[in-house]
Amino acid sequence: MISLACLLPLARGYARHAGLDDDASALAARLRSRLSLAPWWARAYFGAGALFVRFAAPLLYLGRARSFAGLTDEEREELLGKLQRDGRPAARAAFLGVKTMLAVTVYGPRGTDGR
Amino acid sequence: MGAERRDFVVAGSGAGGAAAAARLVAGGARVLLVEEGPLARPAGDAFEAVQRYYADGGLRAALGDGLLPIPTGRTVGGTTTINSGTCLRTPADALARWEGASGGAFSASSFSRLVEEAWRALKAKTAPAETMTASSRLFLKGLERLGIPGGHNLDRAEDGCVGSGLCCFVCPKDAKMTSYKAFLAGLEGNARFELRSGTSLVAVEAGAGGVRVRLRGGAEVRAEGLVLACGTTATPYFVRKFRLGPDWRGAGAGLSVHPAAKVFGLFDEEVEGRKGVPQGAGVVDPEDPAIRYEGVYVPPEMSAMTVPLEGRGLKRWMDAKPRVATFGFMIRDESRGRVDHPLGAAHPVARYRMSPRDYARMVRGARFTARAFLAAGARRVLLPFNIEANEAADERGLAALPLEAAGPAALQMMAFHPLGTCGLGRVAGWDQSAGPGVTIADGSVVPESLGVNPQVTIAAFGLRAAESLLGVRA
Ligand SMILES: Cc1cc2nc3c(=O)[nH]c(=O)nc-3n(C[C@H](O)[C@H](O)[C@H](O)COP(=O)(O)OP(=O)(O)OC[C@H]3O[C@@H](n4cnc5c(N)ncnc54)[C@H](O)[C@@H]3O)c2cc1C
Ligand code: SF4
């Protein structure tokens, strides 16, 4: 799945940044099963969003020609904050889908409200 | 192959379509109900339910100041299958306005009778105190401490609810009264009724002699009439594309959405969010009746995406999740958007911009909810604005948050109640007709932002559409 290949490195970096050092294969399995529920166009949208966050956003938001993986912790924190706070429709649309997948894959299994 | 024949075709099985179909069958008509979505079954978890039973996997949104998600159901029962079940009657002042504007073609008293019928069919009853979530209890406690009266348990469409917290993700106990349960389940086996799920309406030809509709897959059906009940975002496509009624050009405009958002409160005690009825309690703003506060709960697998923070801030709130309460609010909006369909009925493109007055109401709603949580003992509150300073630990900190300056693009909000794109008296006639043979019976006909959760009103419009068709027939 191309979208999985686009999203997985970001999901790993995102989880690590939040201090959630997950088993890489468990993370991949969760991401794959989440993606398998989505229609093809949504998978394409998520994958494109992931590429945007990994490669274009560091340049656009921080002026650094580096990938998400190559940023320092502080730079990543700043980038994620800026992505979250950018209210322009195009920026929101680019981040919404990828955040949906990251949130449900990285934070999803951590629910501790009794279920 | 020749066209099938029925007395009526109903397109869409949500709040309006199901009620219309049931009333038409009860009146002796042969009805084909076509529904684009599948029959819903309880899903593995909330994310799976959203992918399977929400239109566009829950990604439907309006563009405008920012991105405003508009979740809608795409399943038998429509959005009622994934709604919170709250029941409120159509406000009396709205009914009086519609009666006045219609010159008497809309009768408030007849409509009220249908609202009561819908109420009974949905088995609406007050949520018992024991099914109230801890979030709702904390919010009501906060109101009490602030000396604000009016907090109450809401009325809900349910039969055997045990408070398992998943109303918006297909009730696992089959206790919520969806429009399918309320109106259609009893028709199974009735020879005059057929429900065809997984099938959509694609084309309409209407004239004085009746209608001819085409369904996905090529089947054609001839009937005396078509009831359009595909929902506020899809119905205007058919009206415009097939020039239904004299005012088809206006279809798609007039979109109101009841913008809604929620506040998070961090408490010392465990909140156990999912135990109880998510939307079991509410209150109307004591100073501005256009703002309603209602309970809300998002299951853990979905909650991170609704937190207006990223990185370490998000992690902090997610780690504290068992002690985080949530409560929501919505406004009766004066802003209007529109829906267009450059890519067809199933892919609406919605636009919506919020007026300064509506924005001021959203700010008031957020501060009010946060104050109630703080009064109930919250250590911190998190407000639905994507800005750096969106958390506060006390009243003074709350007052200092620069929310007024943030603007609508910063709001983390959702639109659960799209209405009005074929409003009565503007696009549909006051009798809900859209030209010969076509009647509209969904949220699109509601002529103004209602200010209350709309499923009961829409079901009443469904019953009214059917009564008018049966009347014409008689
Ligand atoms: C999460 C959520 C919670 C809510 N909670 C509440 C609540 O507590 N109380 C309340 O009163 N309201 C609530 N609502 C809103 C309420 O459920 C809706 O306003 C109402 O169901 C709308 O009814 P409708 O008939 O207009 O459309 P829908 O119920 O959306 O039904 C339209 C149906 O038409 C189908 N359709 C679309 N196109 C076609 C086609 N071409 N052919 C055939 N079928 C088609 C769709 O698949 C859908 O099933 C909530 C909404 C959401 C999203
Ligand atoms: S609270 Fe649980 S049992 Fe009650 S209607 Fe909602 S999902 Fe069903």
CSV table of C-alpha atoms and ligand atoms in Angstrom, one decimal, chain B residues 84 156-158 160-168 170-177 276-278, ligand 2:
chain,number,residue,atom,x,y,z
B,84,SER,CA,-26.8,11.3,19.8
B,156,ARG,CA,-33.8,11.1,24.0
B,157,ALA,CA,-35.0,8.7,21.4
B,158,GLU,CA,-34.3,5.3,23.1
B,160,GLY,CA,-33.7,0.2,26.6
B,161,CYS,CA,-30.6,2.4,26.7
B,162,VAL,CA,-28.0,1.3,29.2
B,163,GLY,CA,-25.7,4.3,28.8
B,164,SER,CA,-22.8,2.7,26.9
B,165,GLY,CA,-21.7,6.0,25.4
B,166,LEU,CA,-21.5,5.1,21.7
B,167,CYS,CA,-24.6,6.7,20.2
B,168,CYS,CA,-22.7,8.4,17.4
B,170,VAL,CA,-23.9,2.8,16.0
B,171,CYS,CA,-25.5,1.8,19.3
B,172,PRO,CA,-24.1,-1.6,20.3
B,173,LYS,CA,-27.3,-2.4,22.2
B,174,ASP,CA,-29.7,-1.5,19.4
B,175,ALA,CA,-31.4,0.7,22.0
B,176,LYS,CA,-31.3,4.0,20.3
B,177,MET,CA,-34.4,4.8,18.3
B,276,GLY,CA,-23.5,7.0,30.5
B,277,VAL,CA,-25.4,8.8,27.8
B,278,PRO,CA,-23.0,11.1,26.0
C,2,SF4,S1,-25.9,5.4,25.5
C,2,SF4,FE1,-25.2,3.4,24.7
C,2,SF4,S2,-27.1,2.1,24.9
C,2,SF4,FE2,-27.7,4.2,25.1
C,2,SF4,S3,-28.4,4.8,23.1
C,2,SF4,FE3,-26.3,5.5,23.3
C,2,SF4,S4,-25.0,3.8,22.5
C,2,SF4,FE4,-27.1,3.0,22.8
